[in-house]
Tab-separated table of C-alpha atoms in Angstrom:
chain	number	residue	atom	x	y	z
A	1417	MET	CA	0.000	0.000	0.000
A	1418	SER	CA	1.498	3.296	-1.059
A	1419	GLY	CA	0.590	6.958	-1.358
A	1420	ASN	CA	-2.080	8.527	0.796
A	1421	VAL	CA	-4.338	5.513	0.505
A	1422	ARG	CA	-2.169	4.300	3.406
A	1423	LEU	CA	-3.034	7.429	5.384
A	1424	LEU	CA	-6.723	6.834	4.692
A	1425	SER	CA	-6.521	3.224	5.889
A	1426	GLU	CA	-4.499	4.190	8.956
A	1427	THR	CA	-7.018	6.899	9.863
A	1428	LEU	CA	-9.933	4.479	9.666
A	1429	ALA	CA	-7.959	1.874	11.626
A	1430	ALA	CA	-7.069	4.425	14.319
A	1431	ALA	CA	-10.734	5.329	14.777
A	1432	LYS	CA	-11.573	1.624	15.046
A	1433	ALA	CA	-8.801	1.164	17.628
A	1434	GLU	CA	-10.472	3.915	19.673
A	1435	GLY	CA	-13.696	1.926	19.470
A	1436	ARG	CA	-15.485	4.495	17.323
A	1437	SER	CA	-16.509	5.345	13.791
A	1438	ALA	CA	-14.643	7.893	11.701
A	1439	LEU	CA	-16.390	11.165	10.887
A	1440	ILE	CA	-16.221	11.896	7.156
A	1441	ALA	CA	-17.314	15.310	5.887
A	1442	TYR	CA	-18.192	16.307	2.326
A	1443	LEU	CA	-17.788	19.811	0.897
A	1444	PRO	CA	-17.768	20.909	-2.763
A	1445	ALA	CA	-14.661	22.660	-4.060
A	1446	GLY	CA	-15.204	26.274	-5.060
A	1447	PHE	CA	-18.022	26.801	-2.563
A	1448	PRO	CA	-18.752	29.476	-1.561
A	1449	THR	CA	-15.524	30.497	-3.353
A	1450	VAL	CA	-12.331	28.553	-4.019
A	1451	ASP	CA	-10.542	30.198	-1.084
A	1452	GLY	CA	-13.625	29.957	1.111
A	1453	GLY	CA	-13.992	26.286	0.250
A	1454	ILE	CA	-10.403	25.571	1.245
A	1455	GLU	CA	-10.931	27.301	4.589
A	1456	ALA	CA	-14.172	25.368	5.099
A	1457	VAL	CA	-12.371	22.037	4.609
A	1458	LYS	CA	-9.699	23.063	7.117
A	1459	ALA	CA	-12.433	24.169	9.530
A	1460	VAL	CA	-14.288	20.849	9.528
A	1461	PHE	CA	-11.004	19.056	10.197
A	1462	GLU	CA	-10.418	21.448	13.105
A	1463	GLY	CA	-13.930	20.729	14.358
A	1464	GLY	CA	-13.335	16.992	14.510
A	1465	ALA	CA	-13.708	15.401	11.064
A	1466	ASP	CA	-11.245	12.571	10.438
A	1467	ILE	CA	-11.545	12.560	6.642
A	1468	VAL	CA	-12.936	15.028	4.097
A	1469	GLU	CA	-14.402	14.344	0.677
A	1470	VAL	CA	-13.947	17.295	-1.690
A	1471	GLY	CA	-16.673	17.362	-4.320
A	1472	LEU	CA	-15.865	18.150	-7.934
A	1473	PRO	CA	-18.844	20.323	-8.926
A	1474	HIS	CA	-20.836	18.947	-11.847
A	1475	SER	CA	-23.595	20.492	-13.947
A	1476	ASP	CA	-25.739	17.335	-13.799
A	1477	PRO	CA	-25.190	15.807	-10.336
A	1478	VAL	CA	-27.576	12.860	-10.497
A	1479	LEU	CA	-26.828	11.594	-6.979
A	1480	ASP	CA	-26.991	14.991	-5.298
A	1481	GLY	CA	-30.050	16.607	-3.779
A	1482	PRO	CA	-31.058	20.278	-3.983
A	1483	VAL	CA	-28.699	21.564	-1.275
A	1484	ILE	CA	-25.538	20.229	-2.911
A	1485	GLN	CA	-26.885	21.109	-6.373
A	1486	THR	CA	-27.206	24.714	-5.181
A	1487	ALA	CA	-23.620	24.717	-3.911
A	1488	ASP	CA	-22.359	23.150	-7.146
A	1489	ASP	CA	-24.166	25.817	-9.142
A	1490	ILE	CA	-22.537	28.571	-7.063
A	1491	ALA	CA	-19.123	26.990	-7.584
A	1492	LEU	CA	-19.611	26.535	-11.331
A	1493	ARG	CA	-20.881	30.095	-11.785
A	1494	GLY	CA	-17.788	31.184	-9.878
A	1495	GLY	CA	-15.658	29.502	-12.545
A	1496	VAL	CA	-14.331	26.530	-10.549
A	1497	ARG	CA	-12.053	24.192	-12.525
A	1498	ILE	CA	-10.377	20.846	-11.850
A	1499	ALA	CA	-7.205	22.773	-11.024
A	1500	ASP	CA	-9.137	24.448	-8.196
A	1501	VAL	CA	-10.327	21.072	-6.919
A	1502	LEU	CA	-6.739	19.822	-6.849
A	1503	ARG	CA	-5.605	23.021	-5.152
A	1504	THR	CA	-8.289	22.494	-2.496
A	1505	VAL	CA	-6.995	18.971	-1.867
A	1506	ARG	CA	-3.371	20.136	-1.755
A	1507	GLU	CA	-3.907	23.028	0.632
A	1508	ALA	CA	-6.194	21.088	2.959
A	1509	TYR	CA	-3.829	18.130	3.119
A	1510	THR	CA	-0.750	20.314	3.558
A	1511	ALA	CA	-2.394	22.262	6.381
A	1512	THR	CA	-3.773	19.260	8.272
A	1513	GLY	CA	-1.902	16.116	7.225
A	1514	LYS	CA	-5.264	14.345	7.149
A	1515	PRO	CA	-6.798	12.267	4.349
A	1516	VAL	CA	-8.640	14.175	1.625
A	1517	LEU	CA	-10.515	12.371	-1.154
A	1518	VAL	CA	-12.244	13.680	-4.253
A	1519	MET	CA	-15.839	12.708	-4.949
A	1520	THR	CA	-16.666	13.069	-8.613
A	1521	TYR	CA	-18.748	11.782	-11.450
A	1522	TRP	CA	-16.831	9.999	-14.179
A	1523	ASN	CA	-17.314	12.387	-17.108
A	1524	PRO	CA	-14.991	15.190	-15.870
A	1525	ILE	CA	-12.158	12.708	-15.256
A	1526	ASP	CA	-12.704	11.037	-18.610
A	1527	ARG	CA	-12.453	14.409	-20.360
A	1528	TYR	CA	-9.466	15.555	-18.301
A	1529	GLY	CA	-7.588	12.285	-18.837
A	1530	VAL	CA	-7.330	9.419	-16.353
A	1531	GLU	CA	-3.538	9.318	-16.216
A	1532	ARG	CA	-3.306	13.096	-15.844
A	1533	PHE	CA	-5.968	13.269	-13.134
A	1534	THR	CA	-4.608	10.403	-11.020
A	1535	ALA	CA	-1.045	11.715	-11.267
A	1536	GLU	CA	-2.076	15.243	-10.280
A	1537	LEU	CA	-4.373	14.074	-7.468
A	1538	ALA	CA	-1.568	11.969	-5.995
A	1539	GLU	CA	0.895	14.847	-6.346
A	1540	ALA	CA	-1.583	17.084	-4.474
A	1541	GLY	CA	-1.627	14.611	-1.592
A	1542	GLY	CA	-5.065	13.173	-2.322
A	1543	ALA	CA	-5.975	9.834	-0.768
A	1544	GLY	CA	-8.236	8.642	-3.564
A	1545	CYS	CA	-11.577	9.053	-5.297
A	1546	ILE	CA	-15.209	8.188	-4.712
A	1547	LEU	CA	-16.813	7.442	-8.074
A	1548	PRO	CA	-20.572	6.995	-7.641
A	1549	ASP	CA	-21.455	6.542	-11.316
A	1550	LEU	CA	-18.501	4.463	-12.593
A	1551	PRO	CA	-19.584	0.827	-13.100
A	1552	VAL	CA	-17.066	-1.679	-11.749
A	1553	GLU	CA	-17.017	-3.419	-15.140
A	1554	GLU	CA	-15.783	-0.202	-16.777
A	1555	SER	CA	-13.331	0.796	-14.053
A	1556	GLY	CA	-10.239	-1.123	-15.152
A	1557	LEU	CA	-8.381	1.848	-16.646
A	1558	TRP	CA	-9.144	4.030	-13.624
A	1559	ARG	CA	-8.078	1.343	-11.136
A	1560	GLU	CA	-4.853	0.671	-13.038
A	1561	HIS	CA	-3.782	4.303	-12.770
A	1562	ALA	CA	-5.146	4.756	-9.238
A	1563	THR	CA	-3.112	1.794	-8.035
A	1564	LYS	CA	-0.034	3.098	-9.844
A	1565	HIS	CA	-0.317	6.396	-7.969
A	1566	GLY	CA	-1.343	5.000	-4.580
A	1567	LEU	CA	-4.953	6.207	-4.655
A	1568	ALA	CA	-7.990	4.514	-3.154
A	1569	THR	CA	-10.955	3.676	-5.367
A	1570	VAL	CA	-14.160	3.930	-3.333
A	1571	PHE	CA	-17.304	2.488	-4.873
A	1572	VAL	CA	-20.888	3.042	-3.721
A	1573	VAL	CA	-23.311	0.261	-2.797
A	1574	ALA	CA	-27.035	0.779	-2.268
A	1575	PRO	CA	-29.796	-1.028	-0.356
A	1576	SER	CA	-31.036	-2.344	-3.708
A	1577	SER	CA	-27.670	-4.004	-4.480
A	1578	ARG	CA	-27.908	-7.785	-4.504
A	1579	ASP	CA	-25.372	-9.742	-2.458
A	1580	ALA	CA	-23.506	-11.010	-5.526
A	1581	ARG	CA	-23.268	-7.462	-6.856
A	1582	ILE	CA	-21.984	-6.190	-3.521
A	1583	ALA	CA	-19.265	-8.842	-3.599
A	1584	THR	CA	-18.194	-7.762	-7.093
A	1585	ILE	CA	-18.034	-4.111	-6.028
A	1586	THR	CA	-16.144	-4.682	-2.782
A	1587	GLU	CA	-13.596	-6.937	-4.469
A	1588	ALA	CA	-12.708	-4.124	-6.891
A	1589	GLY	CA	-12.687	-1.280	-4.358
A	1590	SER	CA	-10.092	-0.038	-1.917
A	1591	GLY	CA	-9.907	2.368	1.021
A	1592	PHE	CA	-13.476	1.824	2.206
A	1593	VAL	CA	-16.929	1.002	0.893
A	1594	TYR	CA	-19.464	3.840	0.658
A	1595	ALA	CA	-22.819	2.428	1.754
A	1596	ALA	CA	-25.738	4.622	0.691
A	1597	SER	CA	-28.172	4.503	3.602
A	1598	LEU	CA	-31.240	4.768	1.392
A	1599	MET	CA	-32.418	4.984	-2.164
A	1600	GLY	CA	-32.534	8.476	-3.661
A	1601	VAL	CA	-30.333	11.558	-3.660
A	1602	THR	CA	-28.258	13.250	-0.991
A	1603	GLY	CA	-29.958	15.438	1.571
A	1604	THR	CA	-31.025	15.572	5.169
A	1605	ARG	CA	-33.589	13.053	6.373
A	1606	ALA	CA	-35.741	12.728	9.476
A	1607	SER	CA	-34.297	9.256	10.048
A	1608	VAL	CA	-31.611	7.071	8.530
A	1609	GLY	CA	-33.536	3.845	9.062
A	1610	ALA	CA	-32.771	0.177	9.534
A	1611	GLN	CA	-31.934	-0.264	5.832
A	1612	ALA	CA	-28.472	1.141	6.456
A	1613	GLU	CA	-27.626	-1.293	9.253
A	1614	ASP	CA	-28.779	-4.227	7.138
A	1615	LEU	CA	-26.689	-3.005	4.200
A	1616	VAL	CA	-23.582	-2.686	6.391
A	1617	ARG	CA	-24.093	-6.266	7.591
A	1618	ARG	CA	-24.407	-7.512	4.014
A	1619	VAL	CA	-21.321	-5.601	2.863
A	1620	ARG	CA	-19.218	-6.877	5.766
A	1621	ALA	CA	-20.046	-10.427	4.709
A	1622	THR	CA	-18.052	-9.794	1.509
A	1623	THR	CA	-15.026	-7.712	2.556
A	1624	GLU	CA	-12.580	-6.654	5.256
A	1625	LEU	CA	-12.731	-3.042	4.017
A	1626	PRO	CA	-14.291	-0.499	6.392
A	1627	VAL	CA	-17.930	0.268	5.603
A	1628	CYS	CA	-18.918	3.937	5.843
A	1629	VAL	CA	-22.517	5.135	5.659
A	1630	GLY	CA	-23.715	8.302	3.946
A	1631	LEU	CA	-26.845	9.941	2.480
A	1632	GLY	CA	-29.262	11.388	4.978
A	1633	VAL	CA	-27.056	11.763	8.059
A	1634	SER	CA	-27.317	15.359	9.256
A	1635	THR	CA	-27.702	15.562	13.033
A	1636	PRO	CA	-25.585	14.461	16.019
A	1637	ALA	CA	-28.353	11.996	16.958
A	1638	GLN	CA	-28.257	10.407	13.491
A	1639	ALA	CA	-24.448	10.334	13.599
A	1640	GLU	CA	-24.683	8.565	16.950
A	1641	GLU	CA	-27.147	6.041	15.511
A	1642	VAL	CA	-25.014	5.233	12.458
A	1643	ALA	CA	-21.811	5.159	14.525
A	1644	GLY	CA	-23.404	2.327	16.458
A	1645	PHE	CA	-22.915	-0.030	13.494
A	1646	ALA	CA	-20.771	1.574	10.752
A	1647	ASP	CA	-17.013	2.159	10.471
A	1648	GLY	CA	-17.550	5.695	9.222
A	1649	VAL	CA	-20.313	8.307	9.236
A	1650	ILE	CA	-20.475	10.495	6.108
A	1651	VAL	CA	-22.146	13.920	6.275
A	1652	GLY	CA	-22.446	16.325	3.352
A	1653	SER	CA	-25.663	18.282	2.871
A	1654	ALA	CA	-25.793	19.415	6.499
A	1655	PHE	CA	-22.369	21.090	6.166
A	1656	VAL	CA	-23.334	22.716	2.895
A	1657	LYS	CA	-26.621	23.960	4.358
A	1658	ARG	CA	-24.816	25.581	7.297
A	1659	ILE	CA	-22.675	27.547	4.843
A	1660	LEU	CA	-25.624	28.406	2.578
A	1661	ASP	CA	-27.652	29.680	5.532
A	1662	ALA	CA	-24.856	31.857	6.920
A	1663	PRO	CA	-24.865	35.627	6.274
A	1664	ASP	CA	-21.258	35.646	5.033
A	1665	THR	CA	-18.346	33.343	4.272
A	1666	ASP	CA	-16.602	33.659	7.636
A	1667	SER	CA	-19.822	32.892	9.502
A	1668	GLY	CA	-20.430	29.901	7.234
A	1669	ILE	CA	-16.965	28.507	7.873
A	1670	ALA	CA	-17.453	28.941	11.625
A	1671	ALA	CA	-20.832	27.200	11.393
A	1672	ALA	CA	-19.277	24.267	9.520
A	1673	ARG	CA	-16.565	23.962	12.195
A	1674	GLU	CA	-19.237	23.977	14.896
A	1675	LEU	CA	-21.285	21.284	13.136
A	1676	ALA	CA	-18.174	19.090	12.820
A	1677	ALA	CA	-17.665	19.325	16.576
A	1678	GLU	CA	-21.327	18.444	17.226
A	1679	LEU	CA	-21.174	15.461	14.871
A	1680	ALA	CA	-17.849	14.285	16.304
A	1681	ALA	CA	-19.483	14.220	19.733
A	1682	GLY	CA	-22.367	12.237	18.262
A	1683	VAL	CA	-19.992	9.724	16.701
A	1684	ARG	CA	-18.261	9.224	20.052
A	1685	ALA	CA	-21.593	8.761	21.784
A	1686	GLY	CA	-22.388	6.103	19.205
A	1687	ALA	CA	-19.158	4.331	20.088
A	1688	ARG	CA	-20.193	4.249	23.734
A	1689	ARG	CA	-23.574	2.852	22.748
A	1690	ARG	CA	-21.892	0.201	20.570
A	1691	GLY	CA	-19.563	-0.720	23.431
A	1692	ALA	CA	-22.461	-1.031	25.862
A	1693	ALA	CA	-24.354	-3.258	23.433
A	1694	GLN	CA	-21.360	-5.563	23.027
A	1695	SER	CA	-20.606	-5.835	26.750
């Protein structure tokens, strides 16, 4: 294992050794501005996030709900480019020494060039990529170059995925498995539901990779619930909403830092609940 995929694995293992889930935050690059986005990523690390996913804004984000679509639109209208995404990764990693991934749809990478993107992401200190719309069967070229540059390839599984399909996906992936807690797009939900726990159980039957749950987690109570059974708790829309609702960039960054601290406390409470259940 080479490159920052090692850092990613070590971070997840360290959280497990503490008896807790990792807190994984998502923020789009270029939102509310490129510089503001970089400061927001640093802030959520300061607040208690273990890992950050930096979103590559896309004009047709099929997995993303209205909150993240709004942020992507702001970033795109601001002129964000892949170079800005890579700069966000580089500056966040350099400032914190913590694992930073890119979450992106396949089309921008395909147009940019797989070899070029993987080389530049690794050079920036990136730990890997989450690729929600890249079918495993078509991922050979990506995985070849990701492995060459020491990058994790994180695939997404859904509650609708059959067990055989989950096994195919987890065999091809690295870093961790992204388990979508429910069907649909990103966004806050009133509850995460039992579907997520069942999906984690099914994924663990196929792989030793950590299983991290996202889509719908937005509150400390939900983070606590998911931390009771998952290796990582992924939160995106709630961070974006805090920034969108703030009166200015500095206030938004402070609000994101505060939410990270609240969620980190929830994750640790979930660890205590998991420990009590196992004792």
